[in-house]
Tab-separated table of N, CA and C in Angstrom:
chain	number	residue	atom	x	y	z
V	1	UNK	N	-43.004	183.377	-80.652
V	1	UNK	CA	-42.808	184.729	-80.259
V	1	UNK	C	-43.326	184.969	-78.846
V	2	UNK	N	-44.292	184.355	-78.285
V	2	UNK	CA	-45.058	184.208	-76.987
V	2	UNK	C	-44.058	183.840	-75.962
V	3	UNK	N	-43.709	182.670	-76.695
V	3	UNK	CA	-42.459	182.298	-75.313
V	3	UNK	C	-41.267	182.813	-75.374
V	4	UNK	N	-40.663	183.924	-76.905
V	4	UNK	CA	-39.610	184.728	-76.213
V	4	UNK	C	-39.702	185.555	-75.310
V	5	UNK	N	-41.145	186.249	-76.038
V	5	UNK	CA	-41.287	187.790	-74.691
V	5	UNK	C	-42.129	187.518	-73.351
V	6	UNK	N	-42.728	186.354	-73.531
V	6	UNK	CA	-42.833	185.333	-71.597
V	6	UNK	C	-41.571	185.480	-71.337
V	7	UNK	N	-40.333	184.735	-71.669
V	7	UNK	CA	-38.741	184.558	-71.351
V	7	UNK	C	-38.332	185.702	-70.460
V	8	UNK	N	-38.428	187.152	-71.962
V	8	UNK	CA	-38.156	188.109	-71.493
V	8	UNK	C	-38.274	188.893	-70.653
V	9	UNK	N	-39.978	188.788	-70.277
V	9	UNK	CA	-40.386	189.491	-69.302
V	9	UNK	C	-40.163	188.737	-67.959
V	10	UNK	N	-39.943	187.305	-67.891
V	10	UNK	CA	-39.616	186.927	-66.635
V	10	UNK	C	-38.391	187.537	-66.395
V	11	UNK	N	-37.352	187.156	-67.444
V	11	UNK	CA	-35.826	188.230	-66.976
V	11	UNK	C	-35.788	189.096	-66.195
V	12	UNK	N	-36.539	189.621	-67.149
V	12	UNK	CA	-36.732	191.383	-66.480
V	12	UNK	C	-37.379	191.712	-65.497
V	13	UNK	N	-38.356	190.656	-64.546
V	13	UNK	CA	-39.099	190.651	-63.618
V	13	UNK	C	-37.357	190.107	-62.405
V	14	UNK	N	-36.801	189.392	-62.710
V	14	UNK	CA	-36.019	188.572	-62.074
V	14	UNK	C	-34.939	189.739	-61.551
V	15	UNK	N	-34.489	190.632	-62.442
V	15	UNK	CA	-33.390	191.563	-62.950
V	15	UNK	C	-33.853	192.432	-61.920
V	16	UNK	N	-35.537	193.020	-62.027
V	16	UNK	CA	-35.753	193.929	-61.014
V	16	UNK	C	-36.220	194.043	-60.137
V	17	UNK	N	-35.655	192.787	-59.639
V	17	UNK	CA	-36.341	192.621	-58.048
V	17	UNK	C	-34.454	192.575	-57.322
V	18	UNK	N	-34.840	193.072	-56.266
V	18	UNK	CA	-33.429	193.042	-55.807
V	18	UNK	C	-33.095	191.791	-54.988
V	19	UNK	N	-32.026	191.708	-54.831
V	19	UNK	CA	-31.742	190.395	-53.862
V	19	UNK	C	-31.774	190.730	-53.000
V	20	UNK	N	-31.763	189.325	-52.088
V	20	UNK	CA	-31.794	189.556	-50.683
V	20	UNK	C	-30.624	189.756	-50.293
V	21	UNK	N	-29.915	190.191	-49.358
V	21	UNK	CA	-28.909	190.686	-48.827
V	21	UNK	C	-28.449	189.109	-47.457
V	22	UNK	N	-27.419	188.442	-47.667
V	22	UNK	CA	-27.490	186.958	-46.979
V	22	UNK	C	-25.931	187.116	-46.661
V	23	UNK	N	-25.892	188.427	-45.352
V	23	UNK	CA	-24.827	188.000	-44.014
V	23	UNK	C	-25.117	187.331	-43.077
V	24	UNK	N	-24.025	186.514	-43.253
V	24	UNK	CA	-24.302	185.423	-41.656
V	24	UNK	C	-22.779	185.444	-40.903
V	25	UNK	N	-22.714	185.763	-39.746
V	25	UNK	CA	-21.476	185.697	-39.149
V	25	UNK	C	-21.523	184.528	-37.621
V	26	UNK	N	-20.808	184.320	-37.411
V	26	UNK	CA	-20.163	183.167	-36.270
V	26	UNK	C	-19.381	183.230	-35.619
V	27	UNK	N	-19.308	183.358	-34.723
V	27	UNK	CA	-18.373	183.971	-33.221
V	27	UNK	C	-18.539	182.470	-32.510
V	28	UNK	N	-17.667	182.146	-32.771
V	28	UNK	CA	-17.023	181.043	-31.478
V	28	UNK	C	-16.319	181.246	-30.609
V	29	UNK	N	-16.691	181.095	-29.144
V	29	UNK	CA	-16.094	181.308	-27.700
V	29	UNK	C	-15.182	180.375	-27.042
V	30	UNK	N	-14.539	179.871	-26.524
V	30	UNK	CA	-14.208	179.007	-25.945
V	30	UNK	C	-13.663	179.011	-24.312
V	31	UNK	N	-13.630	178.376	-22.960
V	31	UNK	CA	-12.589	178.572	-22.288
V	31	UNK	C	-12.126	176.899	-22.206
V	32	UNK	N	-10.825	177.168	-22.057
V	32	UNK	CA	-10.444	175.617	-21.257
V	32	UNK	C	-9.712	176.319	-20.070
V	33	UNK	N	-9.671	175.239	-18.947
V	33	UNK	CA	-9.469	175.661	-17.683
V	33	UNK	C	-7.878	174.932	-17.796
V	34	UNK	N	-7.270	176.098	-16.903
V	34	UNK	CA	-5.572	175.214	-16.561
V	34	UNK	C	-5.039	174.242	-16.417
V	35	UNK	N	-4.460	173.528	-16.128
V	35	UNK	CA	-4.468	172.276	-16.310
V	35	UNK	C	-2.568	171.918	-15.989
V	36	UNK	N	-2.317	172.210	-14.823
V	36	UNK	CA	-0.553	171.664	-14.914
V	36	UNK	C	-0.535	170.394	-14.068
V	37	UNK	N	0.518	169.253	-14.367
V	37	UNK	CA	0.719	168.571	-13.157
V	37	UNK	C	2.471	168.179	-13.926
V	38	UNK	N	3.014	167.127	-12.511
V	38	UNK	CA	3.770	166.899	-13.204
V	38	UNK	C	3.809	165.486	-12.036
V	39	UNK	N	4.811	164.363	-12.747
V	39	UNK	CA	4.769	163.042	-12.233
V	39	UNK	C	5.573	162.519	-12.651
V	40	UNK	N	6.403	161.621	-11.424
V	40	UNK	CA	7.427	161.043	-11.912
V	40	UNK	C	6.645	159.347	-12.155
V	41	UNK	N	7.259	158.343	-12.724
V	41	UNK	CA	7.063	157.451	-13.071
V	41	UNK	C	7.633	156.226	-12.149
V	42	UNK	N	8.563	156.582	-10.700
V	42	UNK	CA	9.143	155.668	-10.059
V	42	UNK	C	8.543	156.305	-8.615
V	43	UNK	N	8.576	155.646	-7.626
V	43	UNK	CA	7.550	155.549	-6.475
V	43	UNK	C	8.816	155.578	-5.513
V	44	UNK	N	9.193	153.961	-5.732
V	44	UNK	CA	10.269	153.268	-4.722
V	44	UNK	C	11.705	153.247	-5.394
V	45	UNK	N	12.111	153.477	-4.685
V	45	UNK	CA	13.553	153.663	-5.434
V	45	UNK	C	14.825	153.289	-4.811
V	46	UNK	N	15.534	152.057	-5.274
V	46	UNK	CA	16.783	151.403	-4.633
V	46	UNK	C	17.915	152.523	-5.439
V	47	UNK	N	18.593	152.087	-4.040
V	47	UNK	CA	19.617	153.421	-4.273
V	47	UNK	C	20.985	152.154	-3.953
V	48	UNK	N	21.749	151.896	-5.052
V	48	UNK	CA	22.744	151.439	-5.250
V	48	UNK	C	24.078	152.374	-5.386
V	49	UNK	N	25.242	151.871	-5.014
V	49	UNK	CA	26.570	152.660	-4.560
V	49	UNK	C	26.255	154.059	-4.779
V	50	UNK	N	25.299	154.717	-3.798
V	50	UNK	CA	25.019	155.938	-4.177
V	50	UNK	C	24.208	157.058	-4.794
V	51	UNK	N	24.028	155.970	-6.354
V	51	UNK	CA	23.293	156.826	-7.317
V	51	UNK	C	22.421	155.826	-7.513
V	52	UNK	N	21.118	156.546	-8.295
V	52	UNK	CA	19.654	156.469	-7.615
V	52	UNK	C	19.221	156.821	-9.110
V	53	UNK	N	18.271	155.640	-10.534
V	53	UNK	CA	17.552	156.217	-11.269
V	53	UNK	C	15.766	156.475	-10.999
V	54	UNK	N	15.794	157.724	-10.974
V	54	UNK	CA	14.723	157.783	-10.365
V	54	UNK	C	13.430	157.964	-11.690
V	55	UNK	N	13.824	157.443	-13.183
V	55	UNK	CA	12.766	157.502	-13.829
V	55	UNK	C	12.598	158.614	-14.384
V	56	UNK	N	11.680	158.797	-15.450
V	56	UNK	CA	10.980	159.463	-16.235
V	56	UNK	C	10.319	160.622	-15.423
V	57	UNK	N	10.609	161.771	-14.827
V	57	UNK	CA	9.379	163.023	-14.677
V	57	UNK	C	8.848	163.697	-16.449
V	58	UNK	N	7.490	163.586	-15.726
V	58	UNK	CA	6.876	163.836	-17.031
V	58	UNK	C	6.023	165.272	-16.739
V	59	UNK	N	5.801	166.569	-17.617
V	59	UNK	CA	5.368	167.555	-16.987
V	59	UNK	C	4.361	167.981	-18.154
V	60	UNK	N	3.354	168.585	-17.841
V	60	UNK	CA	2.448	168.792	-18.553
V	60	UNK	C	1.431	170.265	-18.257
V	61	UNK	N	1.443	171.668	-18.867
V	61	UNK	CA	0.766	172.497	-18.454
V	61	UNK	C	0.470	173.123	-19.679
V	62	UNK	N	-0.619	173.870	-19.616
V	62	UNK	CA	-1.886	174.123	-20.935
V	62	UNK	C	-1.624	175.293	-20.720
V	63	UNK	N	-1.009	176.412	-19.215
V	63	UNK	CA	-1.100	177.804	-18.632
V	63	UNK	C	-0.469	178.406	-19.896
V	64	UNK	N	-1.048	179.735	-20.455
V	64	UNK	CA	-0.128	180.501	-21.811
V	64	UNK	C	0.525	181.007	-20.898
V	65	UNK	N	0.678	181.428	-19.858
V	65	UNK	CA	1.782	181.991	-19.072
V	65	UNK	C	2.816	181.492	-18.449
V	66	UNK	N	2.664	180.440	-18.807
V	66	UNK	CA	3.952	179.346	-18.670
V	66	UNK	C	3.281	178.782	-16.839
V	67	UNK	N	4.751	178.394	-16.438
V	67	UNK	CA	5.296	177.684	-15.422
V	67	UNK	C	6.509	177.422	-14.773
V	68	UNK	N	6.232	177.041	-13.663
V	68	UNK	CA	7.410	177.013	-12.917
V	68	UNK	C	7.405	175.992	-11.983
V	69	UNK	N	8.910	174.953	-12.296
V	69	UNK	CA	8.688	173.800	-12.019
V	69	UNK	C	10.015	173.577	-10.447
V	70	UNK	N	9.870	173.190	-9.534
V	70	UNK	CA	10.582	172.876	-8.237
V	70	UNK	C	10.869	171.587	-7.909
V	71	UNK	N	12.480	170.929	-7.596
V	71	UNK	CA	12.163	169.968	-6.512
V	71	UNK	C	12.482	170.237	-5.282
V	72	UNK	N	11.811	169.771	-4.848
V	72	UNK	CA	11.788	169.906	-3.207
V	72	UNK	C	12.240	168.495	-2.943
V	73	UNK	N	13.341	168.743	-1.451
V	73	UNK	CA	13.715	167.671	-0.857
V	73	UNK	C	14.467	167.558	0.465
V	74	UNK	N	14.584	166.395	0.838
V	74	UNK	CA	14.720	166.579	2.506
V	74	UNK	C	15.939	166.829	2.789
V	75	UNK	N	15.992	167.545	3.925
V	75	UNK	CA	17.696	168.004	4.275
V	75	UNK	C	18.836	167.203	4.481
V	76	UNK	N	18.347	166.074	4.337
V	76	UNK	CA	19.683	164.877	4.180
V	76	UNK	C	19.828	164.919	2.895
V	77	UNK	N	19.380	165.037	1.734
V	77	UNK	CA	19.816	165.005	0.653
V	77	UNK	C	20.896	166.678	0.020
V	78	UNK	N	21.338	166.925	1.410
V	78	UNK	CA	22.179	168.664	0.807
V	78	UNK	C	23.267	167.716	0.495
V	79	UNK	N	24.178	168.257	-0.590
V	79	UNK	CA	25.494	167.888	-0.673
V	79	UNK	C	25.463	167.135	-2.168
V	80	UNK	N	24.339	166.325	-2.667
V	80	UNK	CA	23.616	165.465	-3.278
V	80	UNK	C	23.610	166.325	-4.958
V	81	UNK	N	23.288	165.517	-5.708
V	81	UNK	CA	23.171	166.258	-7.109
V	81	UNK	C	22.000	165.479	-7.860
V	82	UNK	N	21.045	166.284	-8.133
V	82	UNK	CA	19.455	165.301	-9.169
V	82	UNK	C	20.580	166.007	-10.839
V	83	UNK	N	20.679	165.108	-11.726
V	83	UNK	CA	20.743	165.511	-12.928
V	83	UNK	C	18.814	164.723	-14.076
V	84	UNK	N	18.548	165.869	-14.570
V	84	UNK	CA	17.543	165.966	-14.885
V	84	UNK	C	17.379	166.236	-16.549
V	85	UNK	N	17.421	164.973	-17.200
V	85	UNK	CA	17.783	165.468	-18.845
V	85	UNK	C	19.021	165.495	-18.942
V	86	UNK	N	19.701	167.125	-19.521
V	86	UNK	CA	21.179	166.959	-19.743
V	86	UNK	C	21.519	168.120	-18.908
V	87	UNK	N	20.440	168.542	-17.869
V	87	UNK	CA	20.649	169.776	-16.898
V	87	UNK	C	21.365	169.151	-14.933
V	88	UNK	N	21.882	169.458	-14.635
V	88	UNK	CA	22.516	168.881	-13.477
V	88	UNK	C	22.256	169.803	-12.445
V	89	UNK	N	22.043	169.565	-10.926
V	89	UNK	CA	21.338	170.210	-9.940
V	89	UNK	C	22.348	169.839	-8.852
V	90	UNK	N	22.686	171.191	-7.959
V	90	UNK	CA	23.828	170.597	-6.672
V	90	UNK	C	22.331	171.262	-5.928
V	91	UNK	N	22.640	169.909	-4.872
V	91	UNK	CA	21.223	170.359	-3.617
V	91	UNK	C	21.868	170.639	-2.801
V	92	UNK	N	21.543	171.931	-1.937
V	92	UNK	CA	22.089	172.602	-0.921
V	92	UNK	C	20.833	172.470	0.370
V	93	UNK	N	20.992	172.906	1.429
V	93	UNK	CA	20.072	173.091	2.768
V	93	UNK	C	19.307	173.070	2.107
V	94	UNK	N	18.524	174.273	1.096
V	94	UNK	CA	16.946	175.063	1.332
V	94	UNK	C	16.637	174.375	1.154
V	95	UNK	N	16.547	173.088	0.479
V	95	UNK	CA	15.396	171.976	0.325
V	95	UNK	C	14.434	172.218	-0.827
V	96	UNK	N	14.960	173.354	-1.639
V	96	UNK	CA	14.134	173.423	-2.698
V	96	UNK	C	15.137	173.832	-3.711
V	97	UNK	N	14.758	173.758	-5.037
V	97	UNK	CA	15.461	174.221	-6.356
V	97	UNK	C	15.072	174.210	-7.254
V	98	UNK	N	15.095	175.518	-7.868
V	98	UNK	CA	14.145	175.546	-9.270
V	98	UNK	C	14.571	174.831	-10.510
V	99	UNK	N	14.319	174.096	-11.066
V	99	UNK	CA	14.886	173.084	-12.298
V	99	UNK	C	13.591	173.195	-13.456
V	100	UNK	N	13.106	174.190	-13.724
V	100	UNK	CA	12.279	174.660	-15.286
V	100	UNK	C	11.916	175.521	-15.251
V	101	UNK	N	11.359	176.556	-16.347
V	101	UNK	CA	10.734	178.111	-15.963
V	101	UNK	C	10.096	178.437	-17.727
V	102	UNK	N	9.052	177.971	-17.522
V	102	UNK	CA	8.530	177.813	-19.356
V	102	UNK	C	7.679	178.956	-19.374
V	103	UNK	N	7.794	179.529	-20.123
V	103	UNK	CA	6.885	181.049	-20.597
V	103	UNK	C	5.535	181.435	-21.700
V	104	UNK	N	5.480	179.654	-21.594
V	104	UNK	CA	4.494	178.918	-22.104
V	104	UNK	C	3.553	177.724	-22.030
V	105	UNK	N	2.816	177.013	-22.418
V	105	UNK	CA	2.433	176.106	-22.235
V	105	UNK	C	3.736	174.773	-22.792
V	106	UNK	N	3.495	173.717	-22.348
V	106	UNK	CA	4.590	173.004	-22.319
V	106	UNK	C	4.351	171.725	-22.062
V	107	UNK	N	4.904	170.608	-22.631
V	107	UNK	CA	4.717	168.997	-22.654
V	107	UNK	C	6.176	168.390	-22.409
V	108	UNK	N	6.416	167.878	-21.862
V	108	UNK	CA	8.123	167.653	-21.728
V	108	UNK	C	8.227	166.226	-20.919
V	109	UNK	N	9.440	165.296	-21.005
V	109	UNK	CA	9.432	164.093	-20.383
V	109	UNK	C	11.434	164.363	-19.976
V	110	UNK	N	11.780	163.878	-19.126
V	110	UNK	CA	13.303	163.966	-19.049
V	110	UNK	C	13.630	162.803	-17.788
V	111	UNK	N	14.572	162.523	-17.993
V	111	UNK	CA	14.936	161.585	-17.332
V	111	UNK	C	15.227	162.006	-15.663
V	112	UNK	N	15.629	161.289	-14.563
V	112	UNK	CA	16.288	161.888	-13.205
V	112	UNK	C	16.739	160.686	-12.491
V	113	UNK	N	18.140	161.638	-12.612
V	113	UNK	CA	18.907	160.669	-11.823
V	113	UNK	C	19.659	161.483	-10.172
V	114	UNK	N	19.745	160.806	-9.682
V	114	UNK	CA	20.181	161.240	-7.819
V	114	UNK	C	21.633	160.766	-7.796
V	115	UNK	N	22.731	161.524	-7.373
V	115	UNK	CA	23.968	160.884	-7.300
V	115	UNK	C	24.140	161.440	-5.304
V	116	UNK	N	24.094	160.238	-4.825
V	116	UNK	CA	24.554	160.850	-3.137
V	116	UNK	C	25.153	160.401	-2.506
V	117	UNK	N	26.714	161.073	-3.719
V	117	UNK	CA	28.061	160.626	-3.236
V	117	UNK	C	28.231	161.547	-2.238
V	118	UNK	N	27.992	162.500	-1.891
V	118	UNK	CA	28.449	164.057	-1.528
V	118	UNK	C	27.131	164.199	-0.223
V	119	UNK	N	26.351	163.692	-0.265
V	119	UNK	CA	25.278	163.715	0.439
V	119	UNK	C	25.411	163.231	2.151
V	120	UNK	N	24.577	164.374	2.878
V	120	UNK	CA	25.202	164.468	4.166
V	120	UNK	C	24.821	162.852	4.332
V	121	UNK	N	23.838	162.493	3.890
V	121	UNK	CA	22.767	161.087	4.902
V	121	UNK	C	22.088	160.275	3.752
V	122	UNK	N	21.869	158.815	3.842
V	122	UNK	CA	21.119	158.437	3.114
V	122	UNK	C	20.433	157.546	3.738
V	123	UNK	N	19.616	158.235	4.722
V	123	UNK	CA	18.640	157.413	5.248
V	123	UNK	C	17.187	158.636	4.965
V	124	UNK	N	16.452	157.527	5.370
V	124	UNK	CA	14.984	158.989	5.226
V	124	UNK	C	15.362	160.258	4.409
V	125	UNK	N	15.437	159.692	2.962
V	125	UNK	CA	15.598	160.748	2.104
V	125	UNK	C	14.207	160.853	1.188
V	126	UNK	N	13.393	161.912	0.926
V	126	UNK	CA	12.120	162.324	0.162
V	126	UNK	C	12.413	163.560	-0.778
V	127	UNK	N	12.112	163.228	-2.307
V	127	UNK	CA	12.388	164.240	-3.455
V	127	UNK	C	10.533	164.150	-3.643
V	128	UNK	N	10.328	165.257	-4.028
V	128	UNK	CA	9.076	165.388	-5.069
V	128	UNK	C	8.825	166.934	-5.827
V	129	UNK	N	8.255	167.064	-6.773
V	129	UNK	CA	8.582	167.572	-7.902
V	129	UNK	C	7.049	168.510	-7.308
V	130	UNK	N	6.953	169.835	-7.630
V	130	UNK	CA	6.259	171.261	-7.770
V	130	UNK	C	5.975	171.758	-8.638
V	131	UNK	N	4.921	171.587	-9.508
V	131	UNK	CA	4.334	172.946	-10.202
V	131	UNK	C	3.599	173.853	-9.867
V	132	UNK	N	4.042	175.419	-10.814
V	132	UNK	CA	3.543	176.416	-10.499
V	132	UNK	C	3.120	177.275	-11.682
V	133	UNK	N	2.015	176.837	-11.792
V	133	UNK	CA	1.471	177.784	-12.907
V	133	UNK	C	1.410	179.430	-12.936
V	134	UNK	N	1.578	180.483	-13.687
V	134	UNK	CA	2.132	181.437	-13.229
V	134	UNK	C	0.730	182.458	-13.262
């Protein structure tokens, strides 16, 4: 009988004590910094009857606001066409042309090829590729 109403009265000691109250919250911060580039995979490039594989451009940007991607190239190459993936490019004077516009972050690889049948000159010709994080 001792150790029911010991039992009991611990219960009831247990019952009327209140608990502790055990919020815990966690806020995790983070930044990562921007991060675009883009790179083609061919340097030197023999240019046979014309057309020119110029390799793999590979593009890479983390910006949530996307990007904006350019090639730029020298004024002997007006007349000239870069096809890029399954997208095709006529190069005119300005020496520049926009060929991507992502409204996001973005990972992408596509092929490029140079056709400069149409092309004023094929001497001292220079392509290279622009990102612009927005």
């Amino acid at each position: 009988m001792i150790k029911k109403s010991m039992a009991l009265s611990l219960a009831a000691m247990i019952l009327a004590t209140p608990a502790m109250a055990s919020n815990y919250g966690v806020q995790l911060r983070g930044n990562v910094p921007v991060s675009c580039h883009v790179k083609s995979d061919a340097s030197i490039v023999d240019i046979t009857d014309t057309t020119a594989d110029l390799g793999i451009v590979r593009e890479f940007c983390n910006n949530a606001a996307g990007y904006d991607l350019y090639l730029d190239y020298s004024p002997e190459l007006a007349g000239g066409t870069v096809t890029i993936g399954d997208r095709m490019f006529q190069l005119d004077g300005a020496g520049t042309v926009a060929i991507a516009s992502e409204n996001g972050p973005s990972i992408q690889a596509n092929a490029v090829r140079l056709d400069l049948a149409n092309a004023a000159d094929n001497q001292n010709l220079a392509i290279s590729f622009r990102m612009v994080p927005r």
